[in-house]
Amino acid sequence: MAKVKIAVIVGSNRRDSMNRKLAQALAMLGAEKLAFHFVAIDDLPLYSQDLEGKLPKSVVRFKSEIAAADALLFVTPEHNRSIPSLLKNAIDWGARPHGQNSWSGKPAAITGTSPGAIGTAVAQMHLRQILGILSVLVMGGEAYISFKPGLVDANGTISDENTRRFLQAFIDQFASLAARLSFAHEAAA
């Protein structure tokens, strides 16, 4: 049986992003059941309806990668009590041009990390609302992780056993949802 294809969208473009490290650790935890593909969003131009006539190559590539995925994993920091502008820009491009929503019907999971106790909770809530409007099937539950130095080692392994167990359960639940919904979608097509 083929692995479910997951498009990973990290809401940070920092090279040393703790959210990128978390996404890589999740990919390692789910590697048995899921095939992860990290989708670049930092090369997308600022969304403008004026560019919809002839989509920029980076937008065509981005929309193609989203379309090829069975499900979506969003891993994002929180900026000013919302999602980062980089992520919002990618969401806008994925939803446009009108009638060409690349997100529609895809199952998704949302998580994120920050040094604070629940630093991405508001961003995740906001992202959940946006994705719901775009007909994304967002997995229930919350998964915001307090990132402490050494939580993820240089190899992408989660060092804290309780956090590892929690994230393993999160990724297992997502794998089950993604497989069930992508199979149902294929059967209906």
CSV table of C-alpha atoms in Angstrom, one decimal:
chain,number,residue,atom,x,y,z
A,1,MET,CA,0.0,0.0,0.0
A,2,ALA,CA,1.4,3.4,-1.0
A,3,LYS,CA,2.1,5.9,1.7
A,4,VAL,CA,-0.1,8.9,2.1
A,5,LYS,CA,1.6,12.0,0.6
A,6,ILE,CA,1.8,14.9,3.0
A,7,ALA,CA,2.7,18.5,2.0
A,8,VAL,CA,4.5,20.1,4.9
A,9,ILE,CA,4.1,23.9,5.1
A,10,VAL,CA,6.3,25.6,7.6
A,11,GLY,CA,5.2,29.2,8.4
A,12,SER,CA,8.7,30.4,9.1
A,13,ASN,CA,11.5,31.1,6.6
A,14,ARG,CA,14.3,31.3,9.2
A,15,ARG,CA,17.1,28.8,8.5
A,16,ASP,CA,17.2,27.8,12.1
A,17,SER,CA,13.5,27.9,12.7
A,18,MET,CA,12.3,25.9,15.7
A,19,ASN,CA,9.1,25.2,13.7
A,20,ARG,CA,11.1,23.8,10.9
A,21,LYS,CA,12.9,21.6,13.4
A,22,LEU,CA,9.6,20.5,14.8
A,23,ALA,CA,8.3,19.7,11.3
A,24,GLN,CA,11.4,17.6,10.6
A,25,ALA,CA,11.0,15.7,13.8
A,26,LEU,CA,7.3,15.0,13.0
A,27,ALA,CA,8.3,13.8,9.6
A,28,MET,CA,10.7,11.3,11.3
A,29,LEU,CA,8.0,10.2,13.7
A,30,GLY,CA,5.5,9.6,10.8
A,31,ALA,CA,8.0,8.2,8.2
A,32,GLU,CA,6.6,4.6,8.4
A,33,LYS,CA,3.1,5.6,7.4
A,34,LEU,CA,3.5,8.9,5.5
A,35,ALA,CA,5.6,10.4,2.8
A,36,PHE,CA,6.5,14.0,3.6
A,37,HIS,CA,7.3,16.7,1.1
A,38,PHE,CA,8.4,20.1,2.4
A,39,VAL,CA,6.8,22.8,0.3
A,40,ALA,CA,8.8,26.0,-0.2
A,41,ILE,CA,6.7,29.2,0.4
A,42,ASP,CA,9.5,31.8,0.8
A,43,ASP,CA,9.9,32.3,-3.0
A,44,LEU,CA,6.2,33.2,-3.7
A,45,PRO,CA,5.7,36.8,-4.7
A,46,LEU,CA,3.4,39.0,-2.6
A,47,TYR,CA,-0.1,38.0,-3.6
A,48,SER,CA,-1.7,40.4,-6.2
A,49,GLN,CA,-4.7,39.7,-8.3
A,50,ASP,CA,-2.8,41.5,-11.1
A,51,LEU,CA,-0.5,38.5,-11.3
A,52,GLU,CA,-3.3,36.0,-11.8
A,53,GLY,CA,-3.4,36.3,-15.6
A,54,LYS,CA,-0.1,34.6,-16.0
A,55,LEU,CA,0.8,33.0,-12.7
A,56,PRO,CA,4.5,33.3,-11.7
A,57,LYS,CA,6.5,30.0,-12.0
A,58,SER,CA,6.9,29.8,-8.2
A,59,VAL,CA,3.1,29.9,-7.8
A,60,VAL,CA,2.5,27.3,-10.4
A,61,ARG,CA,5.1,25.0,-8.7
A,62,PHE,CA,3.5,25.7,-5.3
A,63,LYS,CA,0.0,25.0,-6.4
A,64,SER,CA,1.2,21.8,-8.2
A,65,GLU,CA,2.8,20.5,-5.0
A,66,ILE,CA,-0.3,21.2,-3.0
A,67,ALA,CA,-2.5,19.5,-5.6
A,68,ALA,CA,-0.2,16.4,-5.6
A,69,ALA,CA,-0.5,16.0,-1.8
A,70,ASP,CA,-3.1,13.8,-0.2
A,71,ALA,CA,-3.0,15.9,3.0
A,72,LEU,CA,-1.4,18.9,4.6
A,73,LEU,CA,0.7,19.5,7.7
A,74,PHE,CA,1.0,23.1,8.8
A,75,VAL,CA,3.7,23.9,11.4
A,76,THR,CA,3.8,27.6,12.2
A,77,PRO,CA,4.9,30.2,14.7
A,78,GLU,CA,2.7,33.0,15.9
A,79,HIS,CA,3.3,36.5,14.8
A,80,ASN,CA,1.4,39.3,16.6
A,81,ARG,CA,-1.3,37.0,17.7
A,82,SER,CA,-1.9,35.6,14.2
A,83,ILE,CA,-0.2,33.6,11.5
A,84,PRO,CA,3.0,34.9,9.9
A,85,SER,CA,2.5,37.0,6.7
A,86,LEU,CA,4.6,34.4,4.8
A,87,LEU,CA,2.1,31.7,5.5
A,88,LYS,CA,-0.9,34.0,4.8
A,89,ASN,CA,0.6,34.9,1.4
A,90,ALA,CA,0.9,31.1,0.6
A,91,ILE,CA,-2.6,30.5,1.6
A,92,ASP,CA,-3.8,33.3,-0.6
A,93,TRP,CA,-1.9,32.0,-3.6
A,94,GLY,CA,-3.2,28.5,-3.0
A,95,ALA,CA,-6.8,29.8,-2.9
A,96,ARG,CA,-6.5,31.8,-6.1
A,97,PRO,CA,-7.4,32.5,-8.9
A,98,HIS,CA,-11.1,32.4,-8.2
A,99,GLY,CA,-12.4,28.8,-8.8
A,100,GLN,CA,-8.9,27.2,-8.5
A,101,ASN,CA,-8.7,26.6,-4.7
A,102,SER,CA,-5.8,24.1,-4.3
A,103,TRP,CA,-6.7,23.6,-0.6
A,104,SER,CA,-10.3,22.4,-1.0
A,105,GLY,CA,-11.1,19.0,0.4
A,106,LYS,CA,-7.6,18.3,1.7
A,107,PRO,CA,-7.3,16.9,5.2
A,108,ALA,CA,-4.9,18.9,7.4
A,109,ALA,CA,-3.3,19.0,10.8
A,110,ILE,CA,-2.0,22.1,12.5
A,111,THR,CA,0.8,22.5,15.1
A,112,GLY,CA,3.5,24.9,16.0
A,113,THR,CA,6.0,25.8,18.7
A,114,SER,CA,7.4,28.7,20.5
A,115,PRO,CA,9.5,29.3,23.7
A,116,GLY,CA,6.3,30.2,25.5
A,117,ALA,CA,3.8,27.7,27.1
A,118,ILE,CA,1.1,28.1,24.5
A,119,GLY,CA,2.7,30.5,22.1
A,120,THR,CA,1.1,29.3,18.9
A,121,ALA,CA,-2.4,28.7,20.3
A,122,VAL,CA,-3.9,31.9,18.8
A,123,ALA,CA,-2.2,31.5,15.5
A,124,GLN,CA,-3.4,27.9,15.3
A,125,MET,CA,-7.0,29.1,16.1
A,126,HIS,CA,-6.7,31.7,13.4
A,127,LEU,CA,-5.3,29.3,10.8
A,128,ARG,CA,-8.1,26.8,11.6
A,129,GLN,CA,-10.7,29.5,10.8
A,130,ILE,CA,-9.0,30.4,7.5
A,131,LEU,CA,-8.6,26.8,6.4
A,132,GLY,CA,-12.2,26.1,7.3
A,133,ILE,CA,-13.4,28.9,5.0
A,134,LEU,CA,-11.2,27.3,2.2
A,135,SER,CA,-12.9,23.9,2.7
A,136,VAL,CA,-9.9,22.2,4.3
A,137,LEU,CA,-10.8,19.3,6.6
A,138,VAL,CA,-8.8,20.2,9.7
A,139,MET,CA,-8.1,17.6,12.3
A,140,GLY,CA,-9.5,18.3,15.7
A,141,GLY,CA,-7.4,18.8,18.8
A,142,GLU,CA,-4.7,21.2,19.7
A,143,ALA,CA,-0.9,20.6,19.5
A,144,TYR,CA,1.1,23.6,20.6
A,145,ILE,CA,4.6,22.7,21.8
A,146,SER,CA,6.8,24.6,24.2
A,147,PHE,CA,10.2,24.6,22.6
A,148,LYS,CA,13.1,24.4,25.0
A,149,PRO,CA,16.8,24.2,24.0
A,150,GLY,CA,17.7,20.7,23.1
A,151,LEU,CA,14.1,19.5,22.6
A,152,VAL,CA,15.0,18.4,19.1
A,153,ASP,CA,18.6,17.2,18.6
A,154,ALA,CA,20.8,17.7,15.6
A,155,ASN,CA,19.4,14.5,14.1
A,156,GLY,CA,15.8,15.6,14.4
A,157,THR,CA,15.1,13.3,17.4
A,158,ILE,CA,12.8,14.6,20.1
A,159,SER,CA,14.8,14.4,23.4
A,160,ASP,CA,11.9,14.8,25.9
A,161,GLU,CA,10.1,11.4,26.2
A,162,ASN,CA,6.7,13.0,27.1
A,163,THR,CA,6.8,15.4,24.2
A,164,ARG,CA,7.9,12.5,21.9
A,165,ARG,CA,4.9,10.4,23.0
A,166,PHE,CA,2.5,13.3,22.6
A,167,LEU,CA,3.8,14.1,19.1
A,168,GLN,CA,3.8,10.4,18.1
A,169,ALA,CA,0.1,10.2,19.1
A,170,PHE,CA,-0.6,13.4,17.1
A,171,ILE,CA,1.1,12.2,14.0
A,172,ASP,CA,-0.5,8.7,14.3
A,173,GLN,CA,-3.9,10.3,14.5
A,174,PHE,CA,-3.1,12.5,11.5
A,175,ALA,CA,-1.9,9.5,9.5
A,176,SER,CA,-5.1,7.7,10.3
A,177,LEU,CA,-7.3,10.7,9.3
A,178,ALA,CA,-5.3,11.4,6.1
A,179,ALA,CA,-5.4,7.8,5.0
A,180,ARG,CA,-9.1,7.4,5.6
A,181,LEU,CA,-10.0,10.7,3.9
A,182,SER,CA,-7.6,10.4,1.0
A,183,PHE,CA,-8.9,6.8,0.4
A,184,ALA,CA,-12.5,8.0,0.5
A,185,HIS,CA,-11.7,10.9,-1.9
A,186,GLU,CA,-10.1,8.4,-4.4
A,187,ALA,CA,-13.0,6.1,-4.2
A,188,ALA,CA,-15.4,8.9,-4.9
A,189,ALA,CA,-13.5,10.1,-7.9
